[in-house]
């Protein structure tokens, strides 16, 4: 049952997007989502003109773990080492919202029926907004892959979109989680070692510096933005409570009955608008930073991978020198060096393109989000002004 | 602050006598009639408290709702935190602002009361260099006598009302008090959360400034820097709005909660007066009994004494009845005036609140409109 508000929220959720680089040969969207206890099930619809797919149109149901599986498949594919691997969508987390809802339900007896109904409605709409957001995050992930000319051809991506049964992907068990942890540990150590690397390419030296610096700045900004959004949101609850008190005053004191009733209406409108202000701030601003924090991290990972191939090349060079000195196994060493060179050069070339498009994408997305947010905030504030001016007119006579 | 005869404004500053520092309020009074003569007097908070005590002594027994002074400290509403670097200094200056505003409102209410505005003690407070001093006795002779009688007849606190009006009104006022207390809690939350929002805007502005500096695209760098500036401007507006929340809305609600306390005191005073009257009647009955007894026993001089006592108590009973009837009538008038002023003031309060909010929202719109073109030219 979608109210006008829900429609508006949905519209907002789906405008959290990257720019559409899609040339229309593969369109993907999440048409529906259902929350079942611990998991969310997404319905993914695909329309494609690509020959690699067995049908033109298809629809599958996937859960979050299957998205992670896809991300892992892409990350671990050495062919894609030169690409910025699209960051995985965050796991749906309704715990806080569910907690709040449970606590309010438990405290039902401590408040009036009116208050309880309103608080519940408020929390339910929070829950709904969270839900729509996780749908948007998962959708963006797929759109990002679909927009990438090479990644969209990936067979695992095709399987993900096509295969009608579930992918029987279990969550990583303890062993795998620990394995993953050690892997990232070694990666960190490696990164530290590689940071002393002498890269001859100015472009990459600069990019590396920029990305590392930018990443640490955006991490901070994301945190502050999240705190800001939370604070903006808390005001709407306060307005609701003021409205409740004025309504109470209206019923108890006949001398100000109509006046306070109108006052309560205004505060309720105030509350709704404040809610929209905070939702839009979260979607357009906080989510923007959250997403680009992840993308920047993915770009750093790309540079790390390139750094590894450079290191490999240097080791190969060393090995060849040794072989030449000992007059032993020279062809093997030469072949190996050739191999490393090719890998290094191809990854460098792919990376250059990727980083350029990354910059472009970022600029365009920032632009879109900041423009959207400004227009929305202006609209909401103007609505507040209109409501209050209307109210003042009415109050004059009450 | 204006009334028919005088207007008043207050300035606050620090004073000290070497032992302790305290705040000195300079009260400016202007006579609206008679040539606009201005008087300036220096008063400490304790002087206001003394003035209040004197007014209570004089007017409460007549059933007057005496406007209360601001409470000694603002504990309980101390959720107002700014979160800036200079927390202590900020709190102090907030405190002084609130107290100053509260004292001004207090004087306005005094001067707006039809009886109190003509009071000599109030005039001395506003115009003489030396502030009025408290009474040396607890509450004077009249009060002393009263206390004796109330002690004797404390038992009866229930009046057999001919007029249901008093009970109804009392209930109504208690209900209003309950509602206003709820409202105050809610408004205090609003103020605290808004101040918190301002602090978070400030923090975000700081970190987005740093982010902007790290951008490798010139137009993006400029836009993010502008975003940071925008958030700082929004922060200022939120602080303004928090002040509006507090001073225009919250303080009015607070004042009325305190006024209701005074109204309750006036109702209680009426009950006390009734008890005194009942006490006097019961004493009179006892004296009459004593006389009958003495007459039966034939003790002539005891009879004479009793007759004197009876005369005294008959007069007292009459006086008590007059007191009770006067206080009942005054209380009715006072409550009527209270209700009229309540309606006027609370309407004014909300209207002013909405008006100021509109102004602040217009500022917000203006700031965003300034930012929008910066976002549009990103490329």
XYZ file of C-alpha atoms in Angstrom:
777
model
C 0.000 0.000 0.000
C 1.916 2.999 -1.271
C 0.969 6.423 -0.024
C 2.024 9.588 -1.787
C 4.894 9.815 0.654
C 6.084 6.328 -0.178
C 6.047 7.224 -3.847
C 8.171 10.236 -3.135
C 10.610 8.211 -1.077
C 10.873 5.602 -3.785
C 11.569 8.221 -6.357
C 14.299 9.655 -4.179
C 15.827 6.275 -3.538
C 16.155 5.499 -7.191
C 17.709 8.817 -8.065
C 20.703 7.852 -5.964
C 22.438 6.727 -9.079
C 25.530 6.938 -11.075
C 25.145 8.632 -14.356
C 23.808 6.328 -16.954
C 26.609 5.261 -19.243
C 24.536 2.409 -20.455
C 24.150 2.239 -24.188
C 20.916 0.375 -23.729
C 22.215 -3.043 -24.671
C 21.855 -4.249 -21.152
C 19.424 -2.764 -18.681
C 19.069 -4.036 -15.179
C 16.817 -2.970 -12.352
C 15.500 -4.219 -9.044
C 11.767 -4.243 -9.436
C 10.807 -5.580 -6.046
C 12.186 -6.551 -2.699
C 10.808 -8.496 0.189
C 12.066 -8.592 3.712
C 11.926 -12.029 5.295
C 13.103 -12.273 8.876
C 16.849 -12.123 8.533
C 17.220 -11.637 4.778
C 16.052 -9.401 2.020
C 15.172 -10.960 -1.314
C 15.629 -8.761 -4.378
C 13.820 -9.347 -7.641
C 16.158 -8.453 -10.492
C 14.885 -7.825 -13.973
C 17.123 -7.754 -16.999
C 16.531 -6.731 -20.601
C 19.352 -7.300 -23.002
C 20.361 -7.327 -26.653
C 23.667 -8.998 -25.879
C 24.230 -12.306 -27.650
C 25.881 -13.975 -24.686
C 22.583 -14.165 -22.877
C 20.193 -16.983 -23.612
C 17.070 -14.798 -23.467
C 16.074 -11.201 -24.114
C 14.304 -10.737 -20.815
C 14.698 -12.459 -17.497
C 13.861 -12.162 -13.860
C 15.592 -13.744 -10.872
C 15.504 -13.509 -7.105
C 18.746 -12.904 -5.269
C 19.754 -12.293 -1.695
C 22.614 -10.169 -0.384
C 25.067 -13.066 -0.058
C 24.719 -13.754 -3.765
C 25.748 -10.184 -4.511
C 28.833 -10.729 -2.362
C 29.564 -13.922 -4.273
C 29.457 -11.964 -7.536
C 31.762 -9.316 -6.080
C 34.234 -11.974 -4.960
C 34.169 -13.602 -8.384
C 34.960 -10.306 -10.047
C 37.651 -9.350 -7.512
C 39.450 -12.637 -7.805
C 39.509 -12.712 -11.603
C 43.031 -11.849 -12.728
C 41.717 -10.563 -16.056
C 40.046 -7.724 -14.229
C 43.082 -6.761 -12.212
C 43.336 -3.573 -14.207
C 39.808 -2.448 -13.471
C 38.337 -0.698 -10.510
C 36.167 -3.480 -9.172
C 32.776 -2.002 -8.266
C 32.499 -1.962 -4.471
C 30.025 -4.423 -3.009
C 26.777 -3.063 -1.611
C 26.638 -2.927 2.190
C 24.765 -5.631 4.023
C 21.164 -4.720 4.844
C 21.107 -3.804 8.510
C 17.731 -3.283 10.073
C 18.845 -4.075 13.560
C 18.747 -0.561 14.940
C 15.391 0.161 13.334
C 13.984 -3.131 14.547
C 15.266 -2.472 18.064
C 13.609 0.919 18.168
C 10.347 -0.544 16.944
C 10.468 -3.281 19.591
C 11.230 -0.782 22.333
C 8.381 1.487 21.335
C 5.956 -1.435 21.164
C 7.041 -2.487 24.638
C 6.538 1.026 25.986
C 3.016 1.251 24.592
C 1.484 1.638 28.015
C 3.511 4.667 28.971
C 1.971 6.951 26.381
C -1.396 7.957 25.037
C -2.894 6.114 22.118
C -2.340 9.127 19.884
C 1.335 9.397 20.773
C 1.866 5.680 20.340
C 0.252 5.598 16.935
C 2.301 8.545 15.753
C 5.594 7.204 17.071
C 4.952 3.843 15.491
C 4.131 5.433 12.188
C 7.319 7.460 12.368
C 9.437 4.384 13.049
C 7.699 2.350 10.385
C 8.470 5.005 7.837
C 12.111 5.033 9.003
C 12.190 1.277 8.483
C 10.700 1.692 5.045
C 13.261 4.346 4.104
C 16.110 2.080 5.194
C 14.605 -0.666 3.141
C 14.384 1.461 0.035
C 17.918 2.557 0.559
C 19.298 -0.951 0.620
C 17.404 -1.689 -2.584
C 18.990 1.376 -4.173
C 22.478 0.367 -3.047
C 22.118 -3.084 -4.550
C 20.707 -1.670 -7.717
C 23.545 0.818 -8.144
C 25.991 -2.042 -7.828
C 24.400 -3.895 -10.730
C 24.072 -0.742 -12.815
C 27.733 -0.035 -12.342
C 28.703 -3.437 -13.699
C 26.188 -3.179 -16.534
C 27.693 0.145 -17.558
C 31.219 -1.249 -17.793
C 31.828 -2.530 -21.339
C 34.123 -5.338 -20.236
C 32.704 -6.338 -16.850
C 29.192 -6.694 -18.222
C 30.484 -9.523 -20.423
C 31.616 -11.499 -17.399
C 30.156 -14.987 -17.305
C 29.500 -14.911 -13.595
C 27.556 -11.708 -14.012
C 25.497 -13.441 -16.666
C 24.876 -16.396 -14.403
C 23.884 -14.012 -11.628
C 21.287 -12.378 -13.859
C 20.080 -15.467 -15.668
C 20.256 -18.541 -13.530
C 16.747 -19.138 -12.269
C 17.589 -21.182 -9.223
C 19.441 -19.771 -6.272
C 23.186 -19.847 -6.461
C 23.554 -21.925 -3.295
C 26.045 -19.534 -1.978
C 26.514 -19.918 1.679
C 27.876 -17.137 3.829
C 31.546 -17.400 4.378
C 32.269 -19.828 7.156
C 34.661 -19.103 9.980
C 37.699 -20.549 8.192
C 37.080 -18.482 5.123
C 36.490 -15.360 7.156
C 39.784 -15.811 8.972
C 41.481 -16.618 5.679
C 40.077 -13.406 4.295
C 41.311 -11.547 7.314
C 44.869 -12.805 6.889
C 44.726 -12.025 3.224
C 43.901 -8.439 3.939
C 46.573 -8.366 6.634
C 49.261 -9.465 4.177
C 47.866 -6.970 1.732
C 48.357 -4.205 4.258
C 51.918 -5.329 4.917
C 52.504 -5.490 1.189
C 51.097 -2.062 0.709
C 53.500 -0.750 3.279
C 56.425 -2.379 1.508
C 55.180 -1.235 -1.863
C 54.848 2.299 -0.697
C 58.605 2.532 -0.922
C 58.447 1.475 -4.540
C 60.159 3.557 -7.154
C 57.588 4.073 -9.832
C 58.860 5.713 -12.990
C 55.447 6.813 -14.139
C 54.515 10.328 -13.031
C 50.841 9.743 -13.685
C 50.658 6.857 -11.254
C 52.824 8.473 -8.604
C 50.457 11.409 -8.587
C 47.327 9.253 -8.649
C 48.525 7.111 -5.774
C 49.225 10.132 -3.648
C 45.930 11.697 -4.521
C 43.871 8.584 -3.795
C 45.487 7.870 -0.457
C 45.078 11.446 0.636
C 41.539 11.742 -0.684
C 40.517 8.494 0.936
C 41.506 9.584 4.416
C 39.710 12.901 3.941
C 36.528 11.351 2.670
C 36.463 8.870 5.543
C 36.252 11.787 7.972
C 33.699 13.640 5.911
C 31.481 10.580 5.705
C 31.517 10.227 9.478
C 30.605 13.864 10.042
C 27.934 13.673 7.391
C 26.360 10.661 9.078
C 26.322 12.508 12.403
C 24.763 15.521 10.715
C 22.011 13.450 9.086
C 21.177 11.785 12.388
C 20.916 15.168 14.122
C 18.694 16.554 11.352
C 16.434 13.548 11.735
C 16.035 13.869 15.502
C 14.325 17.236 15.136
C 11.368 15.671 13.390
C 10.562 13.574 16.448
C 10.646 16.720 18.589
C 8.197 18.472 16.267
C 5.864 15.528 16.481
C 5.914 15.716 20.262
C 5.244 19.446 20.274
C 2.298 18.796 17.977
C 1.031 16.208 20.439
C 1.214 18.629 23.362
C -0.561 21.378 21.454
C -3.282 18.930 20.468
C -3.636 17.984 24.128
C -3.877 21.637 25.081
C -6.536 22.079 22.441
C -8.738 19.364 23.914
C -8.245 20.444 27.516
C -8.575 24.208 27.288
C -11.687 25.417 25.459
C -10.469 28.989 25.432
C -7.634 28.120 23.013
C -9.166 25.066 21.404
C -9.245 26.066 17.765
C -6.028 28.042 17.971
C -4.029 25.152 19.400
C -5.611 22.681 17.002
C -4.278 24.762 14.117
C -0.931 25.075 15.887
C -0.750 21.305 16.200
C -1.473 20.896 12.494
C 1.381 23.240 11.648
C 3.820 21.361 13.799
C 2.762 18.099 12.191
C 3.479 19.571 8.776
C 6.756 20.877 10.140
C 7.561 17.346 11.221
C 6.812 15.813 7.824
C 8.924 18.398 6.049
C 11.789 18.009 8.493
C 11.669 14.282 7.829
C 11.960 14.896 4.109
C 14.810 17.340 4.654
C 16.707 14.767 6.647
C 15.978 11.876 4.258
C 17.153 13.897 1.282
C 20.253 15.044 3.099
C 21.028 11.425 3.877
C 20.379 10.180 0.352
C 22.042 12.969 -1.562
C 24.899 13.925 0.696
C 25.790 11.185 3.158
C 25.236 8.373 0.687
C 27.315 10.233 -1.884
C 30.288 10.284 0.467
C 29.668 6.742 1.663
C 29.661 5.477 -1.903
C 32.745 7.348 -2.989
C 34.592 6.250 0.074
C 34.086 2.700 -1.168
C 34.945 3.593 -4.758
C 38.120 5.369 -3.690
C 39.061 2.297 -1.709
C 38.488 0.164 -4.837
C 40.685 2.522 -6.860
C 43.415 2.223 -4.254
C 43.088 -1.555 -4.535
C 43.666 -1.257 -8.262
C 46.861 0.682 -7.697
C 47.931 -1.879 -5.161
C 47.479 -4.646 -7.701
C 49.517 -2.675 -10.211
C 52.163 -2.182 -7.574
C 52.338 -5.941 -7.120
C 52.913 -6.518 -10.817
C 55.634 -3.874 -10.783
C 57.281 -5.649 -7.877
C 56.955 -8.956 -9.718
C 58.595 -7.403 -12.770
C 61.469 -6.118 -10.711
C 61.967 -9.506 -9.102
C 61.884 -11.087 -12.582
C 64.519 -8.624 -13.730
C 66.673 -9.609 -10.794
C 66.198 -13.293 -11.550
C 67.202 -12.791 -15.174
C 70.375 -11.012 -14.118
C 71.229 -13.890 -11.853
C 70.505 -16.424 -14.575
C 72.697 -14.482 -17.011
C 75.553 -14.480 -14.518
C 75.272 -18.210 -13.921
C 74.544 -18.997 -17.556
C 71.680 -21.163 -16.355
C 68.002 -21.264 -17.267
C 68.226 -18.017 -19.211
C 65.263 -18.667 -21.555
C 62.990 -19.485 -18.628
C 63.971 -16.322 -16.885
C 63.553 -14.292 -20.064
C 60.122 -15.775 -20.697
C 59.086 -15.080 -17.129
C 60.295 -11.496 -17.338
C 58.451 -11.025 -20.625
C 55.317 -12.355 -18.944
C 55.649 -9.951 -16.024
C 56.303 -7.029 -18.344
C 53.160 -7.763 -20.342
C 51.058 -8.087 -17.224
C 52.475 -4.887 -15.792
C 51.963 -2.931 -18.975
C 48.459 -4.166 -19.599
C 47.375 -3.469 -16.049
C 48.952 0.004 -16.275
C 47.092 0.765 -19.438
C 43.747 -0.520 -18.178
C 44.299 1.353 -14.943
C 44.928 4.635 -16.716
C 41.585 4.447 -18.494
C 39.796 3.310 -15.373
C 41.174 6.126 -13.295
C 40.207 8.687 -15.904
C 36.659 7.394 -16.060
C 36.618 7.221 -12.270
C 37.426 10.916 -12.097
C 34.805 11.734 -14.702
C 32.185 9.636 -13.004
C 32.930 11.218 -9.667
C 32.649 14.740 -11.002
C 29.342 14.024 -12.680
C 27.874 12.213 -9.699
C 28.907 14.913 -7.238
C 27.379 17.483 -9.509
C 24.102 15.658 -9.832
C 23.796 14.937 -6.132
C 24.710 18.423 -4.956
C 22.357 20.061 -7.456
C 19.529 17.671 -6.532
C 20.078 18.236 -2.839
C 20.083 22.018 -3.161
C 16.870 21.992 -5.156
C 15.169 19.651 -2.718
C 16.235 21.598 0.369
C 15.038 24.835 -1.194
C 11.726 23.213 -2.006
C 11.252 21.867 1.518
C 12.126 25.157 3.210
C 9.727 26.962 0.917
C 7.027 24.495 1.869
C 7.657 25.254 5.516
C 7.347 28.970 4.818
C 4.102 28.468 2.893
C 2.606 26.330 5.638
C 3.505 28.751 8.407
C 2.294 31.783 6.484
C -0.988 30.040 5.795
C -1.189 29.108 9.455
C -0.563 32.667 10.617
C -3.440 33.851 8.442
C -5.763 31.285 9.969
C -4.543 31.926 13.507
C -5.386 35.615 13.266
C -9.052 34.753 13.432
C -8.987 31.976 15.959
C 8.655 46.550 28.467
C 5.705 48.894 28.917
C 2.805 49.533 31.202
C 0.511 52.516 31.597
C 2.950 54.470 33.595
C 6.369 53.075 33.184
C 8.562 51.112 30.891
C 11.532 49.147 31.969
C 14.612 47.565 30.518
C 17.442 45.707 32.136
C 21.162 45.531 31.495
C 23.391 43.022 33.176
C 27.041 43.250 34.086
C 29.483 41.933 36.615
C 30.043 43.713 39.879
C 31.913 42.717 42.992
C 32.883 43.811 46.452
C 36.213 42.111 46.602
C 34.903 39.032 48.370
C 32.781 37.631 45.653
C 31.713 38.601 42.203
C 28.036 38.749 41.371
C 25.918 40.116 38.616
C 24.484 43.598 38.888
C 21.374 44.369 36.935
C 20.800 47.958 35.979
C 17.093 48.547 35.761
C 15.996 51.421 33.600
C 12.544 52.825 34.144
C 10.938 55.445 31.961
C 7.765 57.262 32.959
C 5.500 57.181 29.980
C 3.377 59.987 31.386
C 4.934 63.084 32.772
C 7.776 63.880 30.464
C 9.578 60.556 29.996
C 11.792 60.871 33.042
C 14.331 58.058 33.234
C 15.581 56.373 36.355
C 18.445 53.916 36.679
C 18.882 51.685 39.699
C 21.309 48.884 40.475
C 19.853 45.666 41.718
C 21.107 42.178 42.518
C 19.072 39.033 42.067
C 18.522 38.813 45.837
C 16.858 42.243 45.714
C 14.302 40.864 43.298
C 13.671 37.965 45.641
C 13.090 40.356 48.556
C 10.696 42.418 46.449
C 8.777 39.260 45.657
C 8.566 38.241 49.313
C 7.243 41.671 50.287
C 4.631 41.586 47.538
C 3.535 38.112 48.572
C 3.152 39.171 52.177
C 1.026 42.088 51.106
C -1.068 40.654 48.320
C -1.385 36.888 48.689
C -3.769 37.174 51.669
C -6.035 39.165 49.394
C -6.178 36.332 46.883
C -3.920 38.000 44.399
C -1.916 35.826 42.021
C 1.508 37.322 42.598
C 3.871 36.849 39.632
C 6.824 34.700 40.702
C 10.508 35.589 40.372
C 12.703 33.396 38.186
C 14.047 30.412 40.049
C 17.467 30.645 41.662
C 19.120 28.444 39.111
C 18.081 26.842 35.901
C 18.794 23.275 36.906
C 16.436 20.860 35.265
C 16.536 22.836 32.093
C 20.317 22.577 31.945
C 20.169 20.451 28.819
C 21.182 23.475 26.847
C 24.699 22.798 25.791
C 26.473 24.518 22.994
C 29.358 22.124 22.574
C 31.773 24.787 21.465
C 35.311 25.118 22.695
C 34.519 27.607 25.372
C 31.838 25.549 27.059
C 31.967 27.169 30.480
C 31.979 30.710 29.155
C 29.177 29.874 26.760
C 27.052 28.371 29.534
C 27.665 31.408 31.718
C 26.627 33.857 29.037
C 23.541 31.751 28.196
C 22.642 31.786 31.865
C 22.931 35.559 32.136
C 20.864 36.083 29.000
C 18.104 33.853 30.275
C 18.038 35.417 33.695
C 18.053 38.936 32.304
C 15.154 38.123 29.974
C 13.281 36.432 32.804
C 13.719 39.410 35.134
C 12.463 41.735 32.446
C 9.366 39.634 31.932
C 8.901 39.576 35.696
C 8.871 43.355 35.961
C 6.513 43.590 32.985
C 4.059 41.296 34.694
C 4.248 43.280 37.906
C 3.597 46.505 36.105
C 0.771 44.908 34.169
C -1.112 43.883 37.296
C -3.902 46.304 38.086
C -3.212 46.359 41.843
C 0.517 45.759 42.015
C 1.435 48.410 39.476
C 0.395 51.053 41.997
C 2.308 49.457 44.844
C 4.654 51.699 46.799
C 7.230 48.961 47.368
C 7.433 48.348 43.636
C 7.864 52.058 42.999
C 10.680 52.203 45.531
C 12.301 49.169 43.867
C 12.238 50.834 40.492
C 13.107 54.389 41.440
C 14.983 54.644 44.730
C 18.680 54.015 45.024
C 18.248 51.734 48.035
C 16.223 48.612 47.278
C 13.364 47.676 49.630
C 14.580 45.626 52.611
C 12.867 42.508 53.965
C 10.636 42.747 57.025
C 12.471 42.088 60.313
C 9.773 39.730 61.713
C 8.768 36.604 59.912
C 5.630 38.250 58.550
C 4.491 40.917 61.010
C 1.839 40.945 63.714
C -1.060 40.195 61.464
C 0.693 37.120 60.149
C 1.548 35.943 63.623
C -2.025 35.971 64.779
C -3.042 34.220 61.659
C -0.523 31.471 62.245
C -1.893 30.730 65.668
C -5.368 30.297 64.351
C -4.351 28.182 61.417
C -2.467 25.916 63.767
C -5.561 25.501 65.828
C -7.950 24.897 63.011
C -5.723 23.169 60.477
C -7.981 20.121 60.476
C -10.659 21.501 58.152
C -9.262 21.992 54.705
C -12.460 21.335 52.829
C -14.833 24.144 52.047
C -18.508 23.383 51.631
C -18.719 25.280 48.417
C -21.886 27.090 47.569
C -20.297 27.908 44.261
C -18.778 24.972 42.317
C -16.734 27.441 40.380
C -13.734 27.230 42.737
C -13.354 23.483 42.598
C -13.804 23.412 38.848
C -11.248 26.123 38.302
C -8.727 24.484 40.539
C -8.981 21.222 38.630
C -8.779 23.065 35.368
C -5.629 24.854 36.447
C -3.993 21.653 37.626
C -4.739 20.070 34.284
C -3.260 23.045 32.474
C -0.167 22.757 34.627
C 0.269 19.107 33.720
C -0.067 19.828 30.012
C 2.367 22.722 30.158
C 4.941 20.665 32.025
C 4.812 18.086 29.244
C 5.159 20.811 26.669
C 8.153 22.287 28.457
C 10.011 18.975 28.444
C 9.359 18.629 24.754
C 10.474 22.170 23.927
C 13.625 21.731 26.008
C 14.407 18.618 23.959
C 13.866 20.580 20.782
C 16.272 23.291 21.897
C 18.947 20.801 22.944
C 18.658 18.797 19.727
C 18.781 21.885 17.612
C 21.918 23.107 19.340
C 23.372 19.658 18.726
C 22.440 19.944 15.050
C 24.288 23.246 14.889
C 27.381 21.609 16.387
C 27.194 18.729 13.897
C 26.850 21.220 11.040
C 29.963 22.924 12.279
C 31.901 19.649 12.420
C 30.738 18.690 8.962
C 31.710 22.096 7.587
C 35.213 21.665 8.988
C 35.756 18.234 7.505
C 34.193 19.077 4.135
C 36.532 22.055 3.911
C 39.416 19.621 4.254
C 37.817 17.355 1.673
C 37.495 20.237 -0.768
C 41.151 21.051 -0.386
C 41.961 17.470 -1.373
C 39.974 17.564 -4.616
C 41.901 17.324 -7.849
C 39.296 19.061 -9.969
C 39.112 22.810 -9.656
C 35.346 23.280 -9.945
C 34.731 20.429 -7.538
C 37.198 21.901 -5.093
C 35.389 25.189 -5.245
C 31.960 23.578 -4.898
C 32.889 21.500 -1.870
C 34.481 24.536 -0.257
C 31.259 26.436 -0.904
C 29.339 23.542 0.632
C 31.427 23.926 3.748
C 30.684 27.641 3.880
C 27.003 26.901 3.397
C 26.955 24.538 6.356
C 28.577 27.177 8.544
C 25.866 29.638 7.551
C 23.164 27.054 8.228
C 24.733 26.440 11.614
C 24.261 30.101 12.502
C 20.629 30.023 11.463
C 20.031 26.924 13.569
C 21.517 28.665 16.602
C 19.216 31.626 15.990
C 16.278 29.257 15.723
C 17.326 27.493 18.936
C 17.201 30.849 20.685
C 13.755 31.418 19.242
C 12.683 27.970 20.405
C 13.906 28.772 23.866
C 13.096 32.414 24.453
C 9.949 32.856 22.445
C 8.422 29.486 23.138
C 10.038 27.721 26.065
C 10.352 30.627 28.436
C 6.710 31.604 27.988
C 5.637 28.086 28.870
C 7.937 28.164 31.851
C 6.533 31.455 33.056
C 3.043 30.056 33.002
C 3.995 26.980 34.925
C 5.406 29.286 37.609
C 2.344 31.549 37.476
C 0.158 28.526 38.013
C 2.136 27.843 41.193
C 1.179 31.323 42.358
C -2.427 30.679 41.411
C -2.383 27.461 43.435
C -0.967 29.432 46.349
C -3.859 31.870 46.061
C -6.383 29.035 46.153
C -4.610 27.605 49.184
C -4.693 31.017 50.797
C -8.453 31.076 50.381
C -8.697 27.680 52.045
C -6.514 28.906 54.894
C -8.730 31.938 55.309
C -11.733 29.655 55.488
C -10.001 27.480 58.085
C -9.190 30.546 60.115
C -12.836 31.561 59.994
C -13.969 28.097 61.038
C -11.358 28.138 63.774
C -12.647 31.439 65.044
C -16.221 30.160 64.989
C -15.233 27.086 66.952
C -13.335 29.199 69.494
C -16.378 31.466 69.838
C -18.568 28.432 70.509
C -16.124 27.257 73.172
C -16.133 30.667 74.835
C -19.932 30.648 74.921
C -19.877 27.219 76.503
C -17.322 28.409 79.035
C -19.615 31.317 79.926
C -22.584 29.002 80.400
C -20.507 26.792 82.622
C -19.252 29.705 84.684
C -22.805 31.063 85.002
C -24.029 27.662 86.175
C -21.208 27.550 88.719
C -22.067 31.068 89.849
C -18.521 32.434 89.354
C -19.315 36.085 88.660
C -15.905 37.414 87.633
C -15.289 34.416 85.394
C -18.620 35.173 83.690
C -17.522 38.780 83.106
C -14.225 37.602 81.643
C -16.047 35.183 79.354
C -18.402 37.924 78.155
C -15.380 40.018 77.183
C -13.865 37.067 75.352
C -17.144 36.418 73.544
C -17.344 40.007 72.349
C -13.752 39.792 71.072
C -14.361 36.550 69.223
C -17.667 37.691 67.778
C -15.811 40.568 66.189
C -13.110 38.270 64.996
C -15.601 35.882 63.443
C -17.137 38.806 61.577
C -13.695 39.927 60.392
C -12.805 36.405 59.262
C -16.004 36.144 57.291
C -15.297 39.464 55.603
C -11.766 38.291 54.822
C -13.061 35.090 53.328
C -15.636 36.821 51.207
C -13.109 39.355 50.018
C -10.506 36.784 49.113
C -13.121 34.698 47.317
C -14.195 37.642 45.227
C -10.626 38.763 44.499
C -9.607 35.269 43.538
C -12.453 35.057 41.046
C -11.348 38.324 39.474
C -7.710 37.255 39.483
C -8.470 33.971 37.789
C -10.603 35.683 35.201
C -7.758 38.091 34.428
C -5.254 35.225 34.467
C -7.277 33.337 31.878
C -7.652 36.361 29.626
C -3.936 37.112 29.793
C -3.062 33.435 29.282
C -5.055 33.257 26.082
C -3.582 36.490 24.781
C -0.003 35.642 25.688
C 0.068 32.069 24.465
C -1.444 33.099 21.152
C 1.094 35.881 20.860
C 3.855 33.430 21.742
C 2.948 30.959 19.014
C 2.373 33.702 16.473
C 5.750 35.249 17.214
C 7.372 31.816 17.097
C 5.960 31.109 13.660
C 6.916 34.549 12.396
C 10.519 34.199 13.536
C 10.677 30.684 12.140
C 9.538 31.977 8.771
C 12.347 34.541 8.813
C 14.895 31.846 9.586
C 13.586 29.566 6.865
C 13.879 32.421 4.395
C 17.523 32.769 5.379
C 17.993 29.040 4.812
C 16.432 29.266 1.369
C 18.697 32.178 0.557
C 21.821 30.278 1.553
C 20.916 27.234 -0.544
C 20.071 29.430 -3.496
C 23.508 30.962 -3.207
C 25.099 27.521 -3.268
C 23.071 26.057 -6.132
C 24.901 27.759 -9.021
C 28.204 26.584 -7.547
C 26.955 23.024 -7.750
C 25.625 23.490 -11.261
C 28.915 24.636 -12.738
C 30.837 21.581 -11.579
C 32.530 19.946 -14.547
